[in-house]
Structure formats: C-alpha cells, structure tokens
PDB file of C-alpha atoms in Angstrom:
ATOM      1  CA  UNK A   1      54.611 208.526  73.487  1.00  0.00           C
ATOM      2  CA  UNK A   2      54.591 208.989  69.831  1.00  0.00           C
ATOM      3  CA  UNK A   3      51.468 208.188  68.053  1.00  0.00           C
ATOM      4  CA  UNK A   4      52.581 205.629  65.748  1.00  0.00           C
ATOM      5  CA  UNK A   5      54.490 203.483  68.327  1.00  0.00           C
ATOM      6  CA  UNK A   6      51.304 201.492  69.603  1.00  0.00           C
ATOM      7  CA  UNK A   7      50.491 200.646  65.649  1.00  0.00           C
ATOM      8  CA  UNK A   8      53.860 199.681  65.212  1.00  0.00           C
ATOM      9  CA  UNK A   9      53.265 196.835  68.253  1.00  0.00           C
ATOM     10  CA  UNK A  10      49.766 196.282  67.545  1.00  0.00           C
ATOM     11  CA  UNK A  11      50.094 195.500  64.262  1.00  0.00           C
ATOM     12  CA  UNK A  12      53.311 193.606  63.908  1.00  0.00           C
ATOM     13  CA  UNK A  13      53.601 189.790  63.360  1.00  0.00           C
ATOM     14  CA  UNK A  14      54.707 189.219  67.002  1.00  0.00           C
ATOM     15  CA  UNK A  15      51.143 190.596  68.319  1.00  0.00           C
ATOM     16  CA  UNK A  16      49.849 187.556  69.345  1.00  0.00           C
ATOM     17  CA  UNK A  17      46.486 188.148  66.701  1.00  0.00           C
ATOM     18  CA  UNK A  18      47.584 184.731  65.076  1.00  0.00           C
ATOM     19  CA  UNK A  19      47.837 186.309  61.841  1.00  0.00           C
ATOM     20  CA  UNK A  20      49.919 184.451  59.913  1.00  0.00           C
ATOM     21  CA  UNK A  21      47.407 182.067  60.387  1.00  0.00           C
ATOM     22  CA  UNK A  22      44.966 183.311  57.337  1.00  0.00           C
ATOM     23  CA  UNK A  23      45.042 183.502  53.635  1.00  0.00           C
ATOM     24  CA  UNK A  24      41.845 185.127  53.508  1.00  0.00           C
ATOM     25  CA  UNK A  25      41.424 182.617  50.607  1.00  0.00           C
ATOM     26  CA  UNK A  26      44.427 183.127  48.399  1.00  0.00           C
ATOM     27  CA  UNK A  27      45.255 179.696  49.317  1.00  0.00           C
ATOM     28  CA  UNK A  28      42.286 178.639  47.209  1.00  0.00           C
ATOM     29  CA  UNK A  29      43.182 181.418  44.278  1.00  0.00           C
ATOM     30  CA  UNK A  30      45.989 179.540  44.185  1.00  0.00           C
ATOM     31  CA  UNK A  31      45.392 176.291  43.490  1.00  0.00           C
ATOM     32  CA  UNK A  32      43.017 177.306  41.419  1.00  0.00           C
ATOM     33  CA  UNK A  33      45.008 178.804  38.927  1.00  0.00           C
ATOM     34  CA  UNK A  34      43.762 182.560  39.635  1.00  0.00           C
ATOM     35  CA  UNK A  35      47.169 183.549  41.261  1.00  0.00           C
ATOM     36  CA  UNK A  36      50.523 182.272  39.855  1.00  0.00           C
ATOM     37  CA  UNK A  37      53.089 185.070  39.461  1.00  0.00           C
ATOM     38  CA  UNK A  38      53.434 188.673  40.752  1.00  0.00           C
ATOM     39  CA  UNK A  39      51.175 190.872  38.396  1.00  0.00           C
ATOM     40  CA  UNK A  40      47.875 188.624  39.150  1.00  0.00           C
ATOM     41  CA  UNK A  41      48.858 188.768  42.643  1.00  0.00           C
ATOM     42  CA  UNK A  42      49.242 192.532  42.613  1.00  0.00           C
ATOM     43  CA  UNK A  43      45.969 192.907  40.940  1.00  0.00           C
ATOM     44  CA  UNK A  44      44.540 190.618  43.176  1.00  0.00           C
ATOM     45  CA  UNK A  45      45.720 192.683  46.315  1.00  0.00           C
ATOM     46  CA  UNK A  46      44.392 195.966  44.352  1.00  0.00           C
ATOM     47  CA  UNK A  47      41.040 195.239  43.855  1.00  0.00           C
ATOM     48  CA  UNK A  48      40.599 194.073  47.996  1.00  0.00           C
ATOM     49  CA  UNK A  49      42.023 197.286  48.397  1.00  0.00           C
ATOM     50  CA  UNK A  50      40.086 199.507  46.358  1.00  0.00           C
ATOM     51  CA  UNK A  51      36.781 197.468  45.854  1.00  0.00           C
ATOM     52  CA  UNK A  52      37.025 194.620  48.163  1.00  0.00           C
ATOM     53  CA  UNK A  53      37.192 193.502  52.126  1.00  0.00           C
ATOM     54  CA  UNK A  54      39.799 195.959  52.873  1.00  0.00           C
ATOM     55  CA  UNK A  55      37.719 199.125  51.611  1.00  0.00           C
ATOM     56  CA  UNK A  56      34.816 198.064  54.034  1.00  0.00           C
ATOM     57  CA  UNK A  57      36.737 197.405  57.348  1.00  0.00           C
ATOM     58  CA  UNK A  58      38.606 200.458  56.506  1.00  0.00           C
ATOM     59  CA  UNK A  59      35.132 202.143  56.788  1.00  0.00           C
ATOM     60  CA  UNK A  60      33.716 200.226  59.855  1.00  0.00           C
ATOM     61  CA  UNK A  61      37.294 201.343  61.568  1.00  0.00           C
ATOM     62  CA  UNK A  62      37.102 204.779  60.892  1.00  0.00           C
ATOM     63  CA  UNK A  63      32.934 204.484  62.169  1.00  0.00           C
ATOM     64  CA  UNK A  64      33.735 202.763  65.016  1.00  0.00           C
ATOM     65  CA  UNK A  65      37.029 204.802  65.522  1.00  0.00           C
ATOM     66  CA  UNK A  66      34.569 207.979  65.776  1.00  0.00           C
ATOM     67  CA  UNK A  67      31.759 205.996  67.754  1.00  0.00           C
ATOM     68  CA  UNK A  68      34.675 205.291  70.349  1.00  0.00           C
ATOM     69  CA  UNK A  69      35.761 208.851  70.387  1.00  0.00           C
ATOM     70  CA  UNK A  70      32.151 210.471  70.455  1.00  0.00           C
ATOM     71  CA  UNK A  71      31.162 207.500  73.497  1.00  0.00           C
ATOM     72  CA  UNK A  72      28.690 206.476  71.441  1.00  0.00           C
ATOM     73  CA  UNK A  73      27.504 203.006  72.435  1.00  0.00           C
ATOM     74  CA  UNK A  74      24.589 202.887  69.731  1.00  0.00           C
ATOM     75  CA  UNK A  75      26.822 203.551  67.034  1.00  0.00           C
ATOM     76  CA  UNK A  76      29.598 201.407  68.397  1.00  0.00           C
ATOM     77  CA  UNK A  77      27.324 198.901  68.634  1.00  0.00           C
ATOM     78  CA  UNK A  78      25.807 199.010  65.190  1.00  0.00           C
ATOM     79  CA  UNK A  79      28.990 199.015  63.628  1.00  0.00           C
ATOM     80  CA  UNK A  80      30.278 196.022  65.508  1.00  0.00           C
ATOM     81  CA  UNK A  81      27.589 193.698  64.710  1.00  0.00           C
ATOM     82  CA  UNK A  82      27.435 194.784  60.938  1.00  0.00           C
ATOM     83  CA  UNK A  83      30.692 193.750  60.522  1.00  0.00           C
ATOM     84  CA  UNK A  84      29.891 190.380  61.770  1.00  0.00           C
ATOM     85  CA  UNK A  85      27.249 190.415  59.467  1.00  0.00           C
ATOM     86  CA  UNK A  86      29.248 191.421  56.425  1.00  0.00           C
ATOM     87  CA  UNK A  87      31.680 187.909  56.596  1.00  0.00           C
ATOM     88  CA  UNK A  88      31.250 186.626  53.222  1.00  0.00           C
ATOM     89  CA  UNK A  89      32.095 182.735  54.540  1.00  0.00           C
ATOM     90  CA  UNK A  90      31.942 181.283  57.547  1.00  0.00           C
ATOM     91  CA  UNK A  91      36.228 181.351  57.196  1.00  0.00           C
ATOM     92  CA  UNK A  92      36.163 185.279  56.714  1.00  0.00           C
ATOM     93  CA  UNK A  93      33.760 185.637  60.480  1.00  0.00           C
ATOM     94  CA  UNK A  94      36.051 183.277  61.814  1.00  0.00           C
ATOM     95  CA  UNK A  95      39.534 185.222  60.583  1.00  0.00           C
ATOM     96  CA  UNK A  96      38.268 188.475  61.672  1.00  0.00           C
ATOM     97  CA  UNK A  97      36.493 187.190  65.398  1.00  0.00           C
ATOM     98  CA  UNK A  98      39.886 185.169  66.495  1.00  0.00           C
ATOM     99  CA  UNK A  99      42.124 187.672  65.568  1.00  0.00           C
ATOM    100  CA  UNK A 100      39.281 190.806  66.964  1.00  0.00           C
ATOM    101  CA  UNK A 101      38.968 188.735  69.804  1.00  0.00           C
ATOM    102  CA  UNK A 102      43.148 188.042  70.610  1.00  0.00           C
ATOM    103  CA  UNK A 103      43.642 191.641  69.727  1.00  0.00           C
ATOM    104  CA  UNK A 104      41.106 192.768  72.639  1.00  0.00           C
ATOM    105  CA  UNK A 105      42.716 190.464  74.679  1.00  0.00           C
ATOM    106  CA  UNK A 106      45.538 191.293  74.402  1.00  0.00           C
ATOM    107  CA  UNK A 107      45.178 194.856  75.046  1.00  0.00           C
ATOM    108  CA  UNK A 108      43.404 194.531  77.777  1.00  0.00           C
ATOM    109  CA  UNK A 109      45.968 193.212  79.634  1.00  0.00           C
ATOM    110  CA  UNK A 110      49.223 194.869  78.246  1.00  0.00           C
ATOM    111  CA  UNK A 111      47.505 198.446  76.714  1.00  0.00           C
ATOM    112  CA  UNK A 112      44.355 199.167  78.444  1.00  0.00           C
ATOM    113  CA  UNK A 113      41.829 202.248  77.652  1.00  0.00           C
ATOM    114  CA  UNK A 114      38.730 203.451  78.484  1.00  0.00           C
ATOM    115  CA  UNK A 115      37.784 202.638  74.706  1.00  0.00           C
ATOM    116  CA  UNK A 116      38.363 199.103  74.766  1.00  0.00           C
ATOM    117  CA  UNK A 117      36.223 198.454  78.225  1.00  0.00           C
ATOM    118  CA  UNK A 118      33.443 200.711  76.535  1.00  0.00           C
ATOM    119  CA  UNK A 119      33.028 198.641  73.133  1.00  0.00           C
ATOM    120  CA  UNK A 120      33.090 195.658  75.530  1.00  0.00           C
ATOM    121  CA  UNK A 121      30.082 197.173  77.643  1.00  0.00           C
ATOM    122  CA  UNK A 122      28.531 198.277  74.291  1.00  0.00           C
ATOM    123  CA  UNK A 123      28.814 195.032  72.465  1.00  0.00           C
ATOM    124  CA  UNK A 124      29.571 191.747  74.280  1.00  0.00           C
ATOM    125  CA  UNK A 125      29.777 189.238  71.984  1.00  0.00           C
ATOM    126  CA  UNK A 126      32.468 188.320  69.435  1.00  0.00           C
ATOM    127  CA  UNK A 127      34.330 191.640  68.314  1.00  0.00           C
ATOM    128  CA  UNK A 128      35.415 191.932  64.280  1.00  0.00           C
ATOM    129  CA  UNK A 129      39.254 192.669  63.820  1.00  0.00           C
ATOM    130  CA  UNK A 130      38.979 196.272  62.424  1.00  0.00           C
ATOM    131  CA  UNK A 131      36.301 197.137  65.048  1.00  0.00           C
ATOM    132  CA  UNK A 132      38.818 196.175  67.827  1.00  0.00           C
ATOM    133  CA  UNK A 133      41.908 198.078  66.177  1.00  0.00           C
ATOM    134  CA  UNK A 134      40.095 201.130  65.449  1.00  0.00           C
ATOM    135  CA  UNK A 135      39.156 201.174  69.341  1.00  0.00           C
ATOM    136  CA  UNK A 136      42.439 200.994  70.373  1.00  0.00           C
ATOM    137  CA  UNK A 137      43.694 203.532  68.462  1.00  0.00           C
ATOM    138  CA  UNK A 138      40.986 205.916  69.504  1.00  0.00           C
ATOM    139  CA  UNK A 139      41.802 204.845  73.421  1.00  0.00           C
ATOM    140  CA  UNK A 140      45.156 206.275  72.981  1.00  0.00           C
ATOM    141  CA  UNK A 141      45.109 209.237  71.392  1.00  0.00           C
ATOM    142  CA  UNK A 142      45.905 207.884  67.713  1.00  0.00           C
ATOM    143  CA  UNK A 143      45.381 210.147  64.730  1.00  0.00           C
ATOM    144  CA  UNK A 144      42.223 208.349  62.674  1.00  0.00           C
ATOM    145  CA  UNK A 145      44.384 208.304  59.397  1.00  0.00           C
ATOM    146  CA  UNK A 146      47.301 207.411  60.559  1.00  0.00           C
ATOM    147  CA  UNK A 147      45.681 204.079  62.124  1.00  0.00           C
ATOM    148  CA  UNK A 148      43.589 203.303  58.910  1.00  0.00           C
ATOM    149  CA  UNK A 149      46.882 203.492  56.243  1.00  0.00           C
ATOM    150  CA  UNK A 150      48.722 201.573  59.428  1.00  0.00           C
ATOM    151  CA  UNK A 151      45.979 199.019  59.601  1.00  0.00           C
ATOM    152  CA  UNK A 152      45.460 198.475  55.422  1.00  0.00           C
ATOM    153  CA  UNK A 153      49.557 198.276  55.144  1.00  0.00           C
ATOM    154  CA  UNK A 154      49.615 195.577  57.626  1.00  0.00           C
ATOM    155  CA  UNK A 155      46.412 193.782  55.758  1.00  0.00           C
ATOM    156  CA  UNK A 156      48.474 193.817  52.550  1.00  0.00           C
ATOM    157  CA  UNK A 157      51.337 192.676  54.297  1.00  0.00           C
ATOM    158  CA  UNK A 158      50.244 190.104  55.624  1.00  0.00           C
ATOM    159  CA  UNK A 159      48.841 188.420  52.420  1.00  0.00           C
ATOM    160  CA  UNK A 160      52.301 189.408  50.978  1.00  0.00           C
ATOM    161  CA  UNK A 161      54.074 186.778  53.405  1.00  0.00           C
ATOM    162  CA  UNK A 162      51.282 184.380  53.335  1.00  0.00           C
ATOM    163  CA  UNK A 163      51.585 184.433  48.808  1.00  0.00           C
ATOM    164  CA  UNK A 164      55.691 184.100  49.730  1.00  0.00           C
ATOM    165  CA  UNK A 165      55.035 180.836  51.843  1.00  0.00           C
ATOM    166  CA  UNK A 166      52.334 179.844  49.285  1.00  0.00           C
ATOM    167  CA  UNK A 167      55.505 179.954  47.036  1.00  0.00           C
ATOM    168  CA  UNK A 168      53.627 182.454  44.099  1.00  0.00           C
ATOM    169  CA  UNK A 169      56.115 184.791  44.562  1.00  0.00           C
ATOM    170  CA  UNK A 170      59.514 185.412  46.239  1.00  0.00           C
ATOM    171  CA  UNK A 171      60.510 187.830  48.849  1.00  0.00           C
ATOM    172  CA  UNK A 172      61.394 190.522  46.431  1.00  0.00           C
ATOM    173  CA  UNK A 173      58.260 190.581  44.257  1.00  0.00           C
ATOM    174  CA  UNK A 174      56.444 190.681  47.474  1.00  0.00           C
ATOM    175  CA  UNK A 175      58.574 193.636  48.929  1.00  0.00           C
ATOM    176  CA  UNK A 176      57.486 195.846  45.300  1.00  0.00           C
ATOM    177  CA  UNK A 177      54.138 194.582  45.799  1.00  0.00           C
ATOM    178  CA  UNK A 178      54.092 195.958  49.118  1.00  0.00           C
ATOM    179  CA  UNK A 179      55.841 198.816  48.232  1.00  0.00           C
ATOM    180  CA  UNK A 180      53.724 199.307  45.077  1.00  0.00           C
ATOM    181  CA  UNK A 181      50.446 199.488  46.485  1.00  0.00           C
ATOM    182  CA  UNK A 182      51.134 202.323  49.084  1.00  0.00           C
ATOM    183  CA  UNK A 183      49.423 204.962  47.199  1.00  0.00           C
ATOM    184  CA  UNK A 184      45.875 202.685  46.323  1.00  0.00           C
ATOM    185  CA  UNK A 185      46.237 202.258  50.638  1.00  0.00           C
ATOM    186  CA  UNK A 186      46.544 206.521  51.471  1.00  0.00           C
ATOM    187  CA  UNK A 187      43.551 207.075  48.868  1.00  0.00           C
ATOM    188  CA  UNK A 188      41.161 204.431  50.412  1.00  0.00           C
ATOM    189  CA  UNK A 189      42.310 205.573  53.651  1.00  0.00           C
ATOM    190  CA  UNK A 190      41.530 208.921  53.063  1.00  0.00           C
ATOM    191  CA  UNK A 191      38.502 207.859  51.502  1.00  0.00           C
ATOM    192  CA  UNK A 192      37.218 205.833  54.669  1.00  0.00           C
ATOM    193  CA  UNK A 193      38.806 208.892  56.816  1.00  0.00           C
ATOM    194  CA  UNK A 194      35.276 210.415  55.948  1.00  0.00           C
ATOM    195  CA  UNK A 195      33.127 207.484  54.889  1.00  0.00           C
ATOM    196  CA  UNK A 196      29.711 206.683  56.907  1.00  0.00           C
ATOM    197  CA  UNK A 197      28.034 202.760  57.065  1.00  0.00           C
ATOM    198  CA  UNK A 198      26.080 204.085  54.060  1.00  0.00           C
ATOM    199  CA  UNK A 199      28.996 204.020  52.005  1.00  0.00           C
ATOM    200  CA  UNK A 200      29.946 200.285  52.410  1.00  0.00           C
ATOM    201  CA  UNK A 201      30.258 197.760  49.506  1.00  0.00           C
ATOM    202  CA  UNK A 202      32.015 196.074  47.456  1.00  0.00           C
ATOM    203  CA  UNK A 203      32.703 194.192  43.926  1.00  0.00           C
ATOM    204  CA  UNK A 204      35.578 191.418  44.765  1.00  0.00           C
ATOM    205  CA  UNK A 205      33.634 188.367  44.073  1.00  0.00           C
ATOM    206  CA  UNK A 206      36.534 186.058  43.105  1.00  0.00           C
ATOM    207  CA  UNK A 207      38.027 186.929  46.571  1.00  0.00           C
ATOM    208  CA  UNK A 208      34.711 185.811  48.238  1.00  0.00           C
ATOM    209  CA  UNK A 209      34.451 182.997  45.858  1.00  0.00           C
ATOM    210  CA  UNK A 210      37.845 181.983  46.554  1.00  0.00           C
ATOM    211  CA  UNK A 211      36.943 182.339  50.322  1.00  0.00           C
ATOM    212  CA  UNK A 212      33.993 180.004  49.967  1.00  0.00           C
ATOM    213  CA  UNK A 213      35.454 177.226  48.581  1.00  0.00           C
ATOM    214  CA  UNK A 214      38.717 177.640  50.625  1.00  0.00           C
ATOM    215  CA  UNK A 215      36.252 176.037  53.498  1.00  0.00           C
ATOM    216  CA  UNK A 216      36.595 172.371  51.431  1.00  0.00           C
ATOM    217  CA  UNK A 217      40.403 172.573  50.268  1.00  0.00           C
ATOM    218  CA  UNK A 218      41.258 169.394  50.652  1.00  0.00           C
ATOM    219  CA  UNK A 219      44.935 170.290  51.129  1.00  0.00           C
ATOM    220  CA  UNK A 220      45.728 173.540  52.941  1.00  0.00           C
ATOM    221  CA  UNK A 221      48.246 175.447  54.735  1.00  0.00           C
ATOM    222  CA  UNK A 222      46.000 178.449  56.245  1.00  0.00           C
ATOM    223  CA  UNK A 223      42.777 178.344  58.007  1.00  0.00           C
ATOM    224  CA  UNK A 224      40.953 180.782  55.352  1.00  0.00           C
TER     225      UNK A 224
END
C-alpha cells in the first residue's frame, strides 16, 4: 500500500470525524466583522498556520508520532494530556476530543494498529484530534512529514468550506486560498518535523478570542 493512501481516507470529509461540524470560531470572526472577503480570510488562515492552533498540534503530532514509534507510553502520555490542556475554550477541547475520539473509533474498527491500542493503554481518557492522527500514521508505516503537511492541508481545508458555507467567500477564492497557503503548510511542517513540547506556543489571540465568544453566538451554524 502506498503511504499516502490511508491520509487520503483518514482525512477526507467522508471520515466519519464530523468535521464539517466546526468553525473553530470563524463563525464568530464573522459576524463580528473580522472576516468579510478573501484577503482577511487568508490572513486569518496564515497566522493559525504559522503562529496559531495549527503550529502547536502540528508539534504534539509529530511528538506523539515519535512517542508511538519509539513505544514510549510516558511520552505518549504527556503529550496527550497537554493537548487537552492547551484548548483555549471549552468549544476548541470539545472540537478536537469528538473528532480525536471518532477518529480512534473509527480506526479501530476499519484500520487497526498496534499504535492505536498502545496510546489507548497509555492514555485512557478523551484523545485530542492530532494526537489520534499522528498515531495512526505511525501504526502504518506513514512517513512523519508526509502526515503533518497531509494533516495541516486538511485543517485549512476544512475552514476553507466552512468560510464558503459561511458565505465570506466563494468556491474559487477558497480554492486560491487553499492553494495559496501550501508553502506557509511545508515550512511549519518541516518545522514541527523536528520540534519538541518545549517549542509550543503561540500568538493568535483573535482566533482564541473569536473561539471564546463563539460559545454565546446567539445565532450559529457550527458548534465552535
């Protein structure tokens, strides 16, 4: 089997993850004004990317991606409950845990490993979205870049169709988005290819913001 075929199922809107579910609070950024065309959305995108809540599960992947290789339950372990702990909102724990939690599911029964039954022994309680992926991929055999630019294309993605049925941009834009943010996605990839726990952080405090008050939209569409 090729390596990238299990990404390609994994992360693709028919994995039942419930995705399309979650705005991680661009809803909000909407309304309030923040996002309303292509360029703020692109920026937007950019800065979860390169500063935000992508940058840091990209580095608790690639951690627990090598704790799962190495057998590691310690480190496994560690990494799975500090990304619990890094939710910004009670919306952002509860947008990584259902989808970590379908995603482990779901593998277990269609795509089981060794790796997924170990970070289950190693940490039984609810299991963070990256943390889950990243053990997949290291179950079967996937290269550790290749999952993380697979993993932050589909993160980006996803907002992209969630912004389309928000209506701040159309199709198109959200294809050059897409398309123009490739490059930020192989250098943080790279970056987190090689990054420890030490290294997390982040600077994207309208995107938490926006997450925060997403939890009392009166009128909403997504559940973050």
């Amino acid at each position: 089997m090729s390596a990238h075929l299990p990404l390609m199922v994994w992360l693709s809107p028919s994995f039942p993850v419930g995705a399309f579910a979650y705005s991680h609070g661009l809803e909000w950024a909407f309304e309030a004004g923040d996002l309303h065309d292509a360029a703020t959305l692109r920026d937007w995108l950019e800065a979860l990317v390169v500063h935000g809540s992508l940058r840091n599960d990209l580095i608790l992947f690639a951690c627990a991606f090598r704790a799962a290789v190495d057998r590691d339950e310690a480190a496994l372990a560690e990494t799975a409950e500090l990304a619990l702990a890094l939710a910004t909102s009670s919306e952002r724990r509860l947008e990584t845990v259902t989808q970590g939690n379908a995603f482990v599911a779901a593998v277990r029964a269609a795509w089981p490993c060794a790796a997924i039954e170990h970070l289950r022994a190693s940490w039984p309680g609810d299991i963070a979205y990256p943390v889950a992926v990243a053990c997949a991929s290291a179950g079967h055999g996937v290269p550790l870049l290749l999952a993380l630019e697979a993993y932050g294309l589909a993160f980006v993605a996803n907002l992209v169709s969630a912004s389309v049925r928000l209506g701040i941009i159309g199709q198109t834009d959200g294809q050059r988005i897409t398309a123009g943010l490739v490059p930020a996605l192989h250098e943080a990839a790279a970056a987190a290819e090689v990054a420890t726990l030490d290294d997390i952080g982040g600077c994207a405090l309208r995107s938490d913001l926006a997450s925060l008050r997403h939890e009392t939209q009166y009128s909403r569409l997504f559940r973050s």
